[in-house]
PDB file of C-alpha atoms in Angstrom:
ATOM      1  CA  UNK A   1      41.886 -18.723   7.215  1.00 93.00           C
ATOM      2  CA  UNK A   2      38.593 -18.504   9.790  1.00 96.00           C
ATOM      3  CA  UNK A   3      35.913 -16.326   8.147  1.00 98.00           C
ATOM      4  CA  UNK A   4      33.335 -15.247  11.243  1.00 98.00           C
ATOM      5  CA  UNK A   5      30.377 -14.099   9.939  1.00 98.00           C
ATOM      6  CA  UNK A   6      27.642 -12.470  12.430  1.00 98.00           C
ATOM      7  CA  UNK A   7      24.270 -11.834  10.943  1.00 96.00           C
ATOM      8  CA  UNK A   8      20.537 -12.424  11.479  1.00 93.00           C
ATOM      9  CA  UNK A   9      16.922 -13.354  10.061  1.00 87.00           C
ATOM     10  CA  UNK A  10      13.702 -13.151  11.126  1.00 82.00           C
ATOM     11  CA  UNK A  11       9.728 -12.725   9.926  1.00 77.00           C
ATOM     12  CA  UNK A  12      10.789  -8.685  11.106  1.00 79.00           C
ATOM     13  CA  UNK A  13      14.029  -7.919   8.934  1.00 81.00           C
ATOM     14  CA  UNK A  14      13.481 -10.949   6.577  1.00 80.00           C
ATOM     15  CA  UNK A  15      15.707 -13.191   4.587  1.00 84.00           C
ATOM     16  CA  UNK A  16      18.314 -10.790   3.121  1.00 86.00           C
ATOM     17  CA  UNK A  17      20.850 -10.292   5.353  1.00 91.00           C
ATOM     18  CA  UNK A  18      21.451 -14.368   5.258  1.00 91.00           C
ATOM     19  CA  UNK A  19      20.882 -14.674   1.601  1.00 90.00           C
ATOM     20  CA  UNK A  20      23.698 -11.953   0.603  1.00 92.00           C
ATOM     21  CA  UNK A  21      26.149 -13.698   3.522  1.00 95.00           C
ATOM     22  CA  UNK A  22      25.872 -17.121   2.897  1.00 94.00           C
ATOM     23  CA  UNK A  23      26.306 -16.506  -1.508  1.00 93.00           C
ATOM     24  CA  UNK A  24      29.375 -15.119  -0.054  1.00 95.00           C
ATOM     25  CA  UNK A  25      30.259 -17.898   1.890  1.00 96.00           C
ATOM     26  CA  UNK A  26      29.481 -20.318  -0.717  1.00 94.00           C
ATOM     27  CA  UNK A  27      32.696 -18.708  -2.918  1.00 95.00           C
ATOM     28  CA  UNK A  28      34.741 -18.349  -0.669  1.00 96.00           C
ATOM     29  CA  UNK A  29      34.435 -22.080   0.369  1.00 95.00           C
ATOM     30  CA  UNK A  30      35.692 -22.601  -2.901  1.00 95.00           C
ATOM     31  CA  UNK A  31      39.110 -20.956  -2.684  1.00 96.00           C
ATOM     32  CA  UNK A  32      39.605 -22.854   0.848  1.00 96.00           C
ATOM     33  CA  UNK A  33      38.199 -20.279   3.467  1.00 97.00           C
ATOM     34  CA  UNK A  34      36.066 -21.495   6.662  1.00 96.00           C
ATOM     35  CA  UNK A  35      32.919 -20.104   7.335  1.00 97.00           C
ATOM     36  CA  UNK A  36      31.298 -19.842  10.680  1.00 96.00           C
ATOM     37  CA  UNK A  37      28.087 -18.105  11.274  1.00 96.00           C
ATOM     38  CA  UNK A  38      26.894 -16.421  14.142  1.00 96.00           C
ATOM     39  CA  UNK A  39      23.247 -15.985  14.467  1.00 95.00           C
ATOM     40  CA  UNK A  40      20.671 -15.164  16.903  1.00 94.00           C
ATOM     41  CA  UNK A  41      19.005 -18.460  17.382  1.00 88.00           C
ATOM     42  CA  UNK A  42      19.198 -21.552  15.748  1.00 78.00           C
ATOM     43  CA  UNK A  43      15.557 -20.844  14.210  1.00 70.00           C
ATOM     44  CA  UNK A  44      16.900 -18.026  12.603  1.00 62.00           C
ATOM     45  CA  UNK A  45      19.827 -19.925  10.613  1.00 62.00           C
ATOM     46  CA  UNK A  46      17.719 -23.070  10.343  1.00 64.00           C
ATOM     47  CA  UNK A  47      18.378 -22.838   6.258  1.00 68.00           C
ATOM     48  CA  UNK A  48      22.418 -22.693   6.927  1.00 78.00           C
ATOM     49  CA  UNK A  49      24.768 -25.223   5.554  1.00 84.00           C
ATOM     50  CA  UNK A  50      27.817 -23.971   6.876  1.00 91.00           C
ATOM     51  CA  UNK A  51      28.087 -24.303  10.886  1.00 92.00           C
ATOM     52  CA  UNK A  52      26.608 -21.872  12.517  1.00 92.00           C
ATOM     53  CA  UNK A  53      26.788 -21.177  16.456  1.00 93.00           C
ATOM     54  CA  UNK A  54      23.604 -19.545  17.993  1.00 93.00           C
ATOM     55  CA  UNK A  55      24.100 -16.969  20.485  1.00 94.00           C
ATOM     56  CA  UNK A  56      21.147 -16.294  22.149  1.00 94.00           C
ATOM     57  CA  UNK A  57      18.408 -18.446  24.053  1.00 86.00           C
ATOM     58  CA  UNK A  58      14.878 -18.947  25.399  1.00 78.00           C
ATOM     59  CA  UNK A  59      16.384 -17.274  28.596  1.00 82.00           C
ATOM     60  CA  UNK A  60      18.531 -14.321  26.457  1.00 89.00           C
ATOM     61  CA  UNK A  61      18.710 -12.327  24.109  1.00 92.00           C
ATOM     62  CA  UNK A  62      20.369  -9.310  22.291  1.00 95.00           C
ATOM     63  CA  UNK A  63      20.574  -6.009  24.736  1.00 95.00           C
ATOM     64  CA  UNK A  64      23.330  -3.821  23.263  1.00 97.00           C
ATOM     65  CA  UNK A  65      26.360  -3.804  20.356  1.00 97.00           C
ATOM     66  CA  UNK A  66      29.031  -4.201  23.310  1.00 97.00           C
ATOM     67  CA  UNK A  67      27.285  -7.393  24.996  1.00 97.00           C
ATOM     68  CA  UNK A  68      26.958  -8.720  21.555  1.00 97.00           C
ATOM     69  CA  UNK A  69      30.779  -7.916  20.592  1.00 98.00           C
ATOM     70  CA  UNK A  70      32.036  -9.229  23.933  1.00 97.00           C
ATOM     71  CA  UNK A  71      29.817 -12.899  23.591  1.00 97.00           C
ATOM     72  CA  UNK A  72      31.036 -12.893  19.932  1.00 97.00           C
ATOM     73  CA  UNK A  73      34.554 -12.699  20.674  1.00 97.00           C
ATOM     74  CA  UNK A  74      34.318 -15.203  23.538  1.00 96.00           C
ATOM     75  CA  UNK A  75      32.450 -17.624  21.576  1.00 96.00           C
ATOM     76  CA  UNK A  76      35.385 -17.147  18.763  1.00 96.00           C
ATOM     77  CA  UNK A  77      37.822 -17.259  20.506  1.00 92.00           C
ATOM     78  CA  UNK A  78      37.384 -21.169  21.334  1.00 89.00           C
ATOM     79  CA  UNK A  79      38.576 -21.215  17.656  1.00 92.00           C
ATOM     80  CA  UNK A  80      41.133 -18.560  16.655  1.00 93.00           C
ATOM     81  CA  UNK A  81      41.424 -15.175  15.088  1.00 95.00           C
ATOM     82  CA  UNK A  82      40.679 -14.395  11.801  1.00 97.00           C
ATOM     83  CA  UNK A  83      38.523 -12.349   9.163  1.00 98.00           C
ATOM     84  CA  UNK A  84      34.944 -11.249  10.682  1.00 98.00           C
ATOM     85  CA  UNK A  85      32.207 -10.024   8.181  1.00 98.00           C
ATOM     86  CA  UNK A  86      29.253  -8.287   9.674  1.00 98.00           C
ATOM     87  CA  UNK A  87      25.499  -7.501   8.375  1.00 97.00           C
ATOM     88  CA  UNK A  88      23.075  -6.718  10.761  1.00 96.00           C
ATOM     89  CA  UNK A  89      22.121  -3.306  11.326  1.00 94.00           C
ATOM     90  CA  UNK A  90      21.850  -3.440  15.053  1.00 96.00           C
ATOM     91  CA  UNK A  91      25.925  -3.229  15.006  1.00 97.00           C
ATOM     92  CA  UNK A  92      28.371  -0.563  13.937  1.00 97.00           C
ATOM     93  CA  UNK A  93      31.034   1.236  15.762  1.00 98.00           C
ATOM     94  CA  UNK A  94      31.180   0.130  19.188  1.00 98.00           C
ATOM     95  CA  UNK A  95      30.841  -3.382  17.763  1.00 98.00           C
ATOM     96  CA  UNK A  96      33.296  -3.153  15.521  1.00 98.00           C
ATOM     97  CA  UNK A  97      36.207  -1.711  17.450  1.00 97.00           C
ATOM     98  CA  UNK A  98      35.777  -3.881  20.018  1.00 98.00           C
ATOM     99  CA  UNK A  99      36.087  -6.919  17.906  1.00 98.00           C
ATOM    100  CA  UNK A 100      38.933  -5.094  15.586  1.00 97.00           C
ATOM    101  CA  UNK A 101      40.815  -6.426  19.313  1.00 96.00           C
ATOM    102  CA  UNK A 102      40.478 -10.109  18.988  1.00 96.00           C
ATOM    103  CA  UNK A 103      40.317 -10.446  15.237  1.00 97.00           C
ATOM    104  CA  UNK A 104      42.436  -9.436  11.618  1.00 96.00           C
ATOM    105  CA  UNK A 105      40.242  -7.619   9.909  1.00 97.00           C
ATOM    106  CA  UNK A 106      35.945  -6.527  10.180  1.00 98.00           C
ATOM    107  CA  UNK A 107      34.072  -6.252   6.715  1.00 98.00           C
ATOM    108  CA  UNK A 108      31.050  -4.173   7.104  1.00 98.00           C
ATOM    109  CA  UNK A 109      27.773  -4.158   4.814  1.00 96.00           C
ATOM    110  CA  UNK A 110      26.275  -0.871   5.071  1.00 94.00           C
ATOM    111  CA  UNK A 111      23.443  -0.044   2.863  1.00 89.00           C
ATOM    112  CA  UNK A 112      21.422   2.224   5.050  1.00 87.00           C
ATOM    113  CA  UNK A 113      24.612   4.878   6.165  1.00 90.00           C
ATOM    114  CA  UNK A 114      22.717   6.076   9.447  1.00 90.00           C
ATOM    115  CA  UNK A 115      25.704   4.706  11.498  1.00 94.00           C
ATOM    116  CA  UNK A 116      28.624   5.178  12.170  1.00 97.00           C
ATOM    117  CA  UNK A 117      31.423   2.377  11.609  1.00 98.00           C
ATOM    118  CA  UNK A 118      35.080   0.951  12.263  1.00 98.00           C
ATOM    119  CA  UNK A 119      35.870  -1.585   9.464  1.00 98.00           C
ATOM    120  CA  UNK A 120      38.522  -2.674   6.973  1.00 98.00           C
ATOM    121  CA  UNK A 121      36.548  -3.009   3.923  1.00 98.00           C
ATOM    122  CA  UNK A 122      32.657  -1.337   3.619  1.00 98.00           C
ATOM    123  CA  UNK A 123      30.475  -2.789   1.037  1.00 97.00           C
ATOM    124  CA  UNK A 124      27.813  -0.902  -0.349  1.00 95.00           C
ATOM    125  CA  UNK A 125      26.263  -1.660  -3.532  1.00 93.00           C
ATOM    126  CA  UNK A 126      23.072   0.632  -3.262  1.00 90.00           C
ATOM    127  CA  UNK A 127      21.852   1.804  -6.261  1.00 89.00           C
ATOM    128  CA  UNK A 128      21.532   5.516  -5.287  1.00 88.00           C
ATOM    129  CA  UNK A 129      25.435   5.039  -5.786  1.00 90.00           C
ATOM    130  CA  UNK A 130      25.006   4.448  -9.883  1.00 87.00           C
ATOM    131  CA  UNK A 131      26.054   6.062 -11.860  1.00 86.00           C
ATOM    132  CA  UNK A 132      27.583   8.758  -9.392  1.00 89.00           C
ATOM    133  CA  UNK A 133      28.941   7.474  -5.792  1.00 92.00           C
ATOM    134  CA  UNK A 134      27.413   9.658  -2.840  1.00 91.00           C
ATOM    135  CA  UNK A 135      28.481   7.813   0.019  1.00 94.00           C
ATOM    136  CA  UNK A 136      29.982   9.478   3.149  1.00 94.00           C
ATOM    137  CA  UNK A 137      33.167   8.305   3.716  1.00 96.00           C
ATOM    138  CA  UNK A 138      33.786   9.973   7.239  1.00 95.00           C
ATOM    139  CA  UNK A 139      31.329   7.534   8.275  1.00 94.00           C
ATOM    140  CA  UNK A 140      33.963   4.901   8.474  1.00 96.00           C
ATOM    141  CA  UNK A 141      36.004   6.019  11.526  1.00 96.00           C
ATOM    142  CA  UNK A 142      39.183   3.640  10.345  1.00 96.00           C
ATOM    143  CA  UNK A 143      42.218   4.386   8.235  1.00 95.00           C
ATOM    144  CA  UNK A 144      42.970   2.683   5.103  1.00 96.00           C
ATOM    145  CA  UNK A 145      39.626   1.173   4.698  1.00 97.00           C
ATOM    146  CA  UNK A 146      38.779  -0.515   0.857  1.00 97.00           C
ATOM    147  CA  UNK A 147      35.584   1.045  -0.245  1.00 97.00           C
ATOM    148  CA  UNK A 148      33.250  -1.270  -2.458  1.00 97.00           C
ATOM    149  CA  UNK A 149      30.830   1.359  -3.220  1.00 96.00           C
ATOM    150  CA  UNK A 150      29.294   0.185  -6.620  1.00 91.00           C
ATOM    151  CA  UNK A 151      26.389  -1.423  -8.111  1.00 88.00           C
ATOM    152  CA  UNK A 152      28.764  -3.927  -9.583  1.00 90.00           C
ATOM    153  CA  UNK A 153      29.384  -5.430  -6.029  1.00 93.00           C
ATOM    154  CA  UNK A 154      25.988  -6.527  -5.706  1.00 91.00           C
ATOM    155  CA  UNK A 155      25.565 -10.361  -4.785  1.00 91.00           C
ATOM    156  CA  UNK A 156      23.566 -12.071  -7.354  1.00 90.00           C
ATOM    157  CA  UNK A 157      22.858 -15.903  -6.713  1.00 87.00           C
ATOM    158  CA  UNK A 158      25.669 -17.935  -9.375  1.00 85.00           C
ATOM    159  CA  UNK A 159      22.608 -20.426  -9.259  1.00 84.00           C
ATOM    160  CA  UNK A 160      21.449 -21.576 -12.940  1.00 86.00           C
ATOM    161  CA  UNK A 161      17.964 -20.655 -14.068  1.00 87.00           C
ATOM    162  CA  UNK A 162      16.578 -24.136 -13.077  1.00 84.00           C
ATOM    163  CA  UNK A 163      12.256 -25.359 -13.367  1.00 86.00           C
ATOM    164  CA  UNK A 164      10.904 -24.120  -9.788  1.00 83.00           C
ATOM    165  CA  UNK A 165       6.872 -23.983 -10.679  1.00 88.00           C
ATOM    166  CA  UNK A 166       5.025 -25.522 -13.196  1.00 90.00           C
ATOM    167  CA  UNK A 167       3.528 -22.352 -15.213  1.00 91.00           C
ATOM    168  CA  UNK A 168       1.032 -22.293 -18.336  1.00 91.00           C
ATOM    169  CA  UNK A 169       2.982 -21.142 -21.041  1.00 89.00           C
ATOM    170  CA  UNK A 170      -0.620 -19.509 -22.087  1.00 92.00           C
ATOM    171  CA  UNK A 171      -1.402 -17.532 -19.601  1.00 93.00           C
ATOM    172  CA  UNK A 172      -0.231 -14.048 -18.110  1.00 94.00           C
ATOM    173  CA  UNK A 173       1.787 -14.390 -15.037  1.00 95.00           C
ATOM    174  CA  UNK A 174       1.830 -11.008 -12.182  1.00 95.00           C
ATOM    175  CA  UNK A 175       3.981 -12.218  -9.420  1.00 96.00           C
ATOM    176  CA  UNK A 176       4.159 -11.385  -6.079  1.00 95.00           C
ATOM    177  CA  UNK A 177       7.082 -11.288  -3.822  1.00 93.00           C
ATOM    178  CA  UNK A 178       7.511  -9.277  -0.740  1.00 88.00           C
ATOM    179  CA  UNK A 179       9.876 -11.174   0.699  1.00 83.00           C
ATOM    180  CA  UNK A 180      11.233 -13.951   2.481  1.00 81.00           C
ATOM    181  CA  UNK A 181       9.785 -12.688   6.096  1.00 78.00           C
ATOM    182  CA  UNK A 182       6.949 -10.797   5.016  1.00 82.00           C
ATOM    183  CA  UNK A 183       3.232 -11.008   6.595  1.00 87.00           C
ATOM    184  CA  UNK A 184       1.210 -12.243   3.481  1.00 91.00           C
ATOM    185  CA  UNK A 185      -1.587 -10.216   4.397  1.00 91.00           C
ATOM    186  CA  UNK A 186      -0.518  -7.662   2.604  1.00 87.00           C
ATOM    187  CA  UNK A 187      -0.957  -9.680  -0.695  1.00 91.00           C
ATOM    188  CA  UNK A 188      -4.329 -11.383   0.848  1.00 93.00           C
ATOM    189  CA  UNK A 189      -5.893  -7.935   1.206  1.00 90.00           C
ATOM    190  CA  UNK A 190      -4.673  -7.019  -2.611  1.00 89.00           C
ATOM    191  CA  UNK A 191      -6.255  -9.674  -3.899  1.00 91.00           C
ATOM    192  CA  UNK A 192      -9.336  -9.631  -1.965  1.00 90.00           C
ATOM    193  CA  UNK A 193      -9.789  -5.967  -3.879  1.00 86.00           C
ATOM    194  CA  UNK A 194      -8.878  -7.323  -7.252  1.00 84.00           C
ATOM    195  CA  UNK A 195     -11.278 -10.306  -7.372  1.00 85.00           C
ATOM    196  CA  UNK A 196     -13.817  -7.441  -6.313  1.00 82.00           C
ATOM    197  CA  UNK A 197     -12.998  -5.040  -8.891  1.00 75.00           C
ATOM    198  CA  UNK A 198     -12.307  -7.239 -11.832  1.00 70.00           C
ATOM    199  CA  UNK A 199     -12.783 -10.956 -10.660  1.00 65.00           C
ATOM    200  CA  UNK A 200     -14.562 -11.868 -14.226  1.00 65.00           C
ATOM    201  CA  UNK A 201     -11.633 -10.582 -16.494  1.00 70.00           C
ATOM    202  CA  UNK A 202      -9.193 -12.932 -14.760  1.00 71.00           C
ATOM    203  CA  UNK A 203      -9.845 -15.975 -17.671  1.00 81.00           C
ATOM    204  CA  UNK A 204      -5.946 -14.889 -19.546  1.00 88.00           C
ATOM    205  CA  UNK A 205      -4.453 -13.893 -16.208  1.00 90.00           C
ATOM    206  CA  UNK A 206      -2.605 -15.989 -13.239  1.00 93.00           C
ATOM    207  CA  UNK A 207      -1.453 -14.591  -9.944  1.00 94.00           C
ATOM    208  CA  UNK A 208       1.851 -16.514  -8.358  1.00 96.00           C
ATOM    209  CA  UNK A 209       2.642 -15.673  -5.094  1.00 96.00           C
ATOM    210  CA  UNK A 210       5.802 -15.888  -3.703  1.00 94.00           C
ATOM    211  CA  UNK A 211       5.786 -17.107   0.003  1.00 92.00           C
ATOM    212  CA  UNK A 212       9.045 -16.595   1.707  1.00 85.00           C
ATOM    213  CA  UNK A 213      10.439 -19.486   4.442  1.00 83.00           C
ATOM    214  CA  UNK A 214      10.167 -16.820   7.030  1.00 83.00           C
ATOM    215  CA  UNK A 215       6.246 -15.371   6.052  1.00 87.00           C
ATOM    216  CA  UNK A 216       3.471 -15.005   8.320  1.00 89.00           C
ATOM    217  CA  UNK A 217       0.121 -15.880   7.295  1.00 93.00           C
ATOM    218  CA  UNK A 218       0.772 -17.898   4.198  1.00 93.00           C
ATOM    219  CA  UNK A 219      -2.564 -19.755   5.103  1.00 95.00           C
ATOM    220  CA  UNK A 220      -4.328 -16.861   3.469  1.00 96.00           C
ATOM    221  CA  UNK A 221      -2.415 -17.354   0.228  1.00 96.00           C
ATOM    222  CA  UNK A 222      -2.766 -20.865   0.134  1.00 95.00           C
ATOM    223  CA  UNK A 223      -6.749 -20.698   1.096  1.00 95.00           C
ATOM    224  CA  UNK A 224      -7.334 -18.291  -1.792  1.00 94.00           C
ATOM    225  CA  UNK A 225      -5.607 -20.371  -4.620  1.00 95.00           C
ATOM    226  CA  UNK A 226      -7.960 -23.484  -3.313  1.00 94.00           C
ATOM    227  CA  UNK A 227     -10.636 -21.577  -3.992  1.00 92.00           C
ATOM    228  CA  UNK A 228      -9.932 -19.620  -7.262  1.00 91.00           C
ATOM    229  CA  UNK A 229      -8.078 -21.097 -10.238  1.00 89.00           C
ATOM    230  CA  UNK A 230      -6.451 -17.897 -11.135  1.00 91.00           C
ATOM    231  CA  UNK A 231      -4.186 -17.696  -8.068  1.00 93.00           C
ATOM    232  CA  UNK A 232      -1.154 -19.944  -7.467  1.00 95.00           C
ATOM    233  CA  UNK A 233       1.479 -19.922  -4.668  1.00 95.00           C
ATOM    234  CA  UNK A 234       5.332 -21.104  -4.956  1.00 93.00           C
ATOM    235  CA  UNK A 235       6.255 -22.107  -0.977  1.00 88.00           C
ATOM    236  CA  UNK A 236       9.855 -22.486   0.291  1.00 74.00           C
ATOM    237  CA  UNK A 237      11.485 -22.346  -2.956  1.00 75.00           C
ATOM    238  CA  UNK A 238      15.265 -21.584  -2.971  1.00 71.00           C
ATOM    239  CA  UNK A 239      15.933 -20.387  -6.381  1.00 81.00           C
ATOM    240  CA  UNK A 240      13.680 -17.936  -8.218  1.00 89.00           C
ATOM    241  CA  UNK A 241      15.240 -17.094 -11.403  1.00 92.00           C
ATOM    242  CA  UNK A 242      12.860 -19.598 -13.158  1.00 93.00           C
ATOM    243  CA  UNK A 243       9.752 -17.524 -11.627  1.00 94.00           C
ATOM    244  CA  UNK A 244      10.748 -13.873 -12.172  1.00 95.00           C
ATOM    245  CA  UNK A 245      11.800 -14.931 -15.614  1.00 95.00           C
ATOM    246  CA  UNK A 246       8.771 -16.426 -16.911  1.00 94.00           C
ATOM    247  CA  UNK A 247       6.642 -13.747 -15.316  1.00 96.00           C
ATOM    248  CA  UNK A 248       5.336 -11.132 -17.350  1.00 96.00           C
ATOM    249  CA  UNK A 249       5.198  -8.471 -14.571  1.00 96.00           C
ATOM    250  CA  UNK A 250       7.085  -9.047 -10.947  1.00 97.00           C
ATOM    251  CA  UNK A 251       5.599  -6.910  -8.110  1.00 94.00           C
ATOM    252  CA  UNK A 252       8.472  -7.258  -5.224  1.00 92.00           C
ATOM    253  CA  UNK A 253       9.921  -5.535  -2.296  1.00 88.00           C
ATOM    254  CA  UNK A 254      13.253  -3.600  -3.320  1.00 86.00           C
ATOM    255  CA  UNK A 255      15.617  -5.949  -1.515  1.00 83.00           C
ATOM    256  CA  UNK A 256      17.183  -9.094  -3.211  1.00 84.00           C
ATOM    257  CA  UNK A 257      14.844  -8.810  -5.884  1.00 88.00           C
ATOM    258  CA  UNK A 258      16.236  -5.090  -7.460  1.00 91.00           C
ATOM    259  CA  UNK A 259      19.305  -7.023  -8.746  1.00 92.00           C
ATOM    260  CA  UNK A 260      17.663 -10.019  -9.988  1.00 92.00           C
ATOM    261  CA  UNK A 261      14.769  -8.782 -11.933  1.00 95.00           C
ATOM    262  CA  UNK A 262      17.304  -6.571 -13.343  1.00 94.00           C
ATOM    263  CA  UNK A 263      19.468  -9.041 -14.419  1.00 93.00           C
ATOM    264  CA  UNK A 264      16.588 -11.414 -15.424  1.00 94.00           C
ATOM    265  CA  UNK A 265      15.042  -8.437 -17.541  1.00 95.00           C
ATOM    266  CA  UNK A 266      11.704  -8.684 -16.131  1.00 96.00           C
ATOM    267  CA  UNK A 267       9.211  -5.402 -15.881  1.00 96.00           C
ATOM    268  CA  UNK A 268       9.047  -4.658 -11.893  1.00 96.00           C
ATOM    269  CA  UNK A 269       7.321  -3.206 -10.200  1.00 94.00           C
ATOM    270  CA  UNK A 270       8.986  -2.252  -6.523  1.00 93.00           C
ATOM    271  CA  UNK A 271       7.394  -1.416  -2.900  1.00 90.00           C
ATOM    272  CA  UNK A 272      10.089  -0.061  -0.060  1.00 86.00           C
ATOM    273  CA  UNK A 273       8.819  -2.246   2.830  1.00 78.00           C
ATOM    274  CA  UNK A 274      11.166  -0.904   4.671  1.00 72.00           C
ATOM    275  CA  UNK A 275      13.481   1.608   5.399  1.00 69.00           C
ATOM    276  CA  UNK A 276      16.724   0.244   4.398  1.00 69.00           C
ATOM    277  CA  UNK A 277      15.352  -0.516   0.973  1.00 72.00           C
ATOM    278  CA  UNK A 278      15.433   2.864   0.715  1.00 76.00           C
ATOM    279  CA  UNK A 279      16.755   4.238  -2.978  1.00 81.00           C
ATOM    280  CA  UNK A 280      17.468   6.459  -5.615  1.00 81.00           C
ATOM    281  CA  UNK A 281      14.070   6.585  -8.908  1.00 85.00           C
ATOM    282  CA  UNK A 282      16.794   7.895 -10.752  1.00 88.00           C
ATOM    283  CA  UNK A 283      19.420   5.175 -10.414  1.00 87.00           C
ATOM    284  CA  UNK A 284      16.901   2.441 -10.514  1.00 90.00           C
ATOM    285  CA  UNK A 285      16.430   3.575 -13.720  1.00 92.00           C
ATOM    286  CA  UNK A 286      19.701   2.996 -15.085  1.00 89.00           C
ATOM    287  CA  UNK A 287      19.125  -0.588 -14.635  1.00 90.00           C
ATOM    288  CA  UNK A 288      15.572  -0.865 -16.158  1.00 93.00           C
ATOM    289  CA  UNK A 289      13.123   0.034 -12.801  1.00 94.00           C
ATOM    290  CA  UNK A 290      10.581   2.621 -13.659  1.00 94.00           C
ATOM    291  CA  UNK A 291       8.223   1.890 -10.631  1.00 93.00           C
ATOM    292  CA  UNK A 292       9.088   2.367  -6.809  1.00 91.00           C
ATOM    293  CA  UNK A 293       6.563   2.826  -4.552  1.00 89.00           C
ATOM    294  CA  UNK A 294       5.864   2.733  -1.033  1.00 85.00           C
ATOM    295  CA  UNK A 295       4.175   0.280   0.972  1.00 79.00           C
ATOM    296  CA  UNK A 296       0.854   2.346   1.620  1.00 81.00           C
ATOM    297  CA  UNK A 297       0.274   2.404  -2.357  1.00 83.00           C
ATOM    298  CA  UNK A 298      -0.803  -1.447  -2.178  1.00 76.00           C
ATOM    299  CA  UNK A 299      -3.866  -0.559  -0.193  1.00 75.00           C
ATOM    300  CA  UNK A 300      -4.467   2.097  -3.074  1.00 78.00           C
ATOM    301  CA  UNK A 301      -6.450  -0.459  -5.172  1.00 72.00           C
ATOM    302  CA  UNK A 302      -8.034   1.812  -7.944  1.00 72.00           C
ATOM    303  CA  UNK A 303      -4.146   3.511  -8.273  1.00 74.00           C
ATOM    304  CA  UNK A 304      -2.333   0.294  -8.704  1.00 73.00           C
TER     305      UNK A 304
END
């Protein structure tokens, strides 16, 4: 069995998207299914290892769901119908139906539940939906749909906690991660405050930041841990578990990172950088997060 998968990345909507659909790919490679991906441009799926098919060009680009649909089932076609799972919030309903025609069945991530949608299976695993599901299941215009509406459907990495950065066992680690498209000035302009405020009481204290494959402006970073001794930088790096687990606080955006610092047990501290990493306080703190913020607090130096 074919498994189409359409998604996207970008410095914009980040990494997560591709992270969540490629960990699925990976097991269900291992009970015999094929995975293609369908991405924007082959920048965007540069860190695939399944074959991927880019849709777009220098020349053209994405204009509407039913352009999009219509390419995707042409481009499919060429192979043959089968299972088509779909996580990019530019597509929903129109989308969907249209390539319900062409292929067996359309699995649906929807985490923000602003759209409407036509899909066999919706997966959902925000945490506003723990312990209590709220979701609106008339958003799902399709009969006999399979709801995976739980936190337990989240898709955490099956990677083992493996050495990823070198850090002194006697020191106390803050990391930073804000994702793996994020514009590091954010975290340069942080920093810039901190050295200001308390620069001299940094001699038990090391700052890692995490710079995502996708940032912007990682120069910054890397220019500031040249000059002080107290700031390090982890670039590129594929598996984090190592990181968050050895860090003694972990200040992240509330994608990706919710799950693992949960399961990794690590005090968090989250920023919504975005409005699909939009939550619940409440829920978060069924799993151990006390602290969600939004993005303006950074800039609120004295506060955090």
């Amino acid at each position: 069995m074919n498994v189409y998968i359409r998604t996207n990345c970008n410095s914009k909507i980040g990494l997560g998207h591709l992270v969540r659909t490629t960990r699925l790919a990976i097991e269900m490679r291992k009970i015999g299914l094929l995975c293609f991906f369908f991405i924007d441009n082959f920048y965007s799926g540069k860190f695939l290892e399944f074959r991927k098919t880019a849709m777009y060009n220098n020349r053209n680009k994405f204009t509407n769901e039913i352009n999009d649909a219509k390419l995707f089932c042409k481009l499919t076609g060429k192979i043959k119908p089968g299972i088509v799972l779909v996580d990019d919030y530019r597509l929903s309903i129109k989308w969907e139906k249209y390539v319900s025609k062409f292929h067996k069945k359309i699995i649906t991530f929807d985490d923000i539940e602003d759209k409407q949608h036509y899909a066999d299976t919706i997966i959902n695993y925000n945490p506003r939906h723990y312990p209590i599901v709220k979701y609106n299941y008339n958003n799902n215009k399709k009969k006999n749909c399979d709801y995976l509406i739980n936190l337990k459907y989240n898709i955490l990495s099956r990677d083992k906690i493996i050495k990823s950065h070198n850090l002194d066992q006697k020191k106390f680690y803050i990391t930073f991660y804000i994702g793996g498209g994020s514009d590091q000035k954010v975290i340069y302009k942080l920093l810039l405050e901190l050295i200001k405020k308390i620069g001299k009481k940094f001699n038990k204290i090391k700052f890692l930041v995490v710079i995502g494959p996708l940032s912007i402006n990682k120069h910054l970073i890397i220019k500031l841990a040249k000059k002080y001794d107290f700031i390090e930088f982890v670039d590129n790096s594929t598996n984090l578990y190592h990181v968050i687990k050895k860090s003694k606080i972990f200040i992240a955006s509330s994608g990706t990172a919710v799950f693992e610092s949960a399961y990794l047990k690590t005090p968090t501290i989250l920023f919504k950088m975005s409005k699909n990493q939009d939550t619940d306080i409440f829920s978060l703190e069924k799993i151990g997060h006390y602290f969600f913020l939004d993005l303006k607090h950074l800039s609120l130096i004295k506060k955090f």
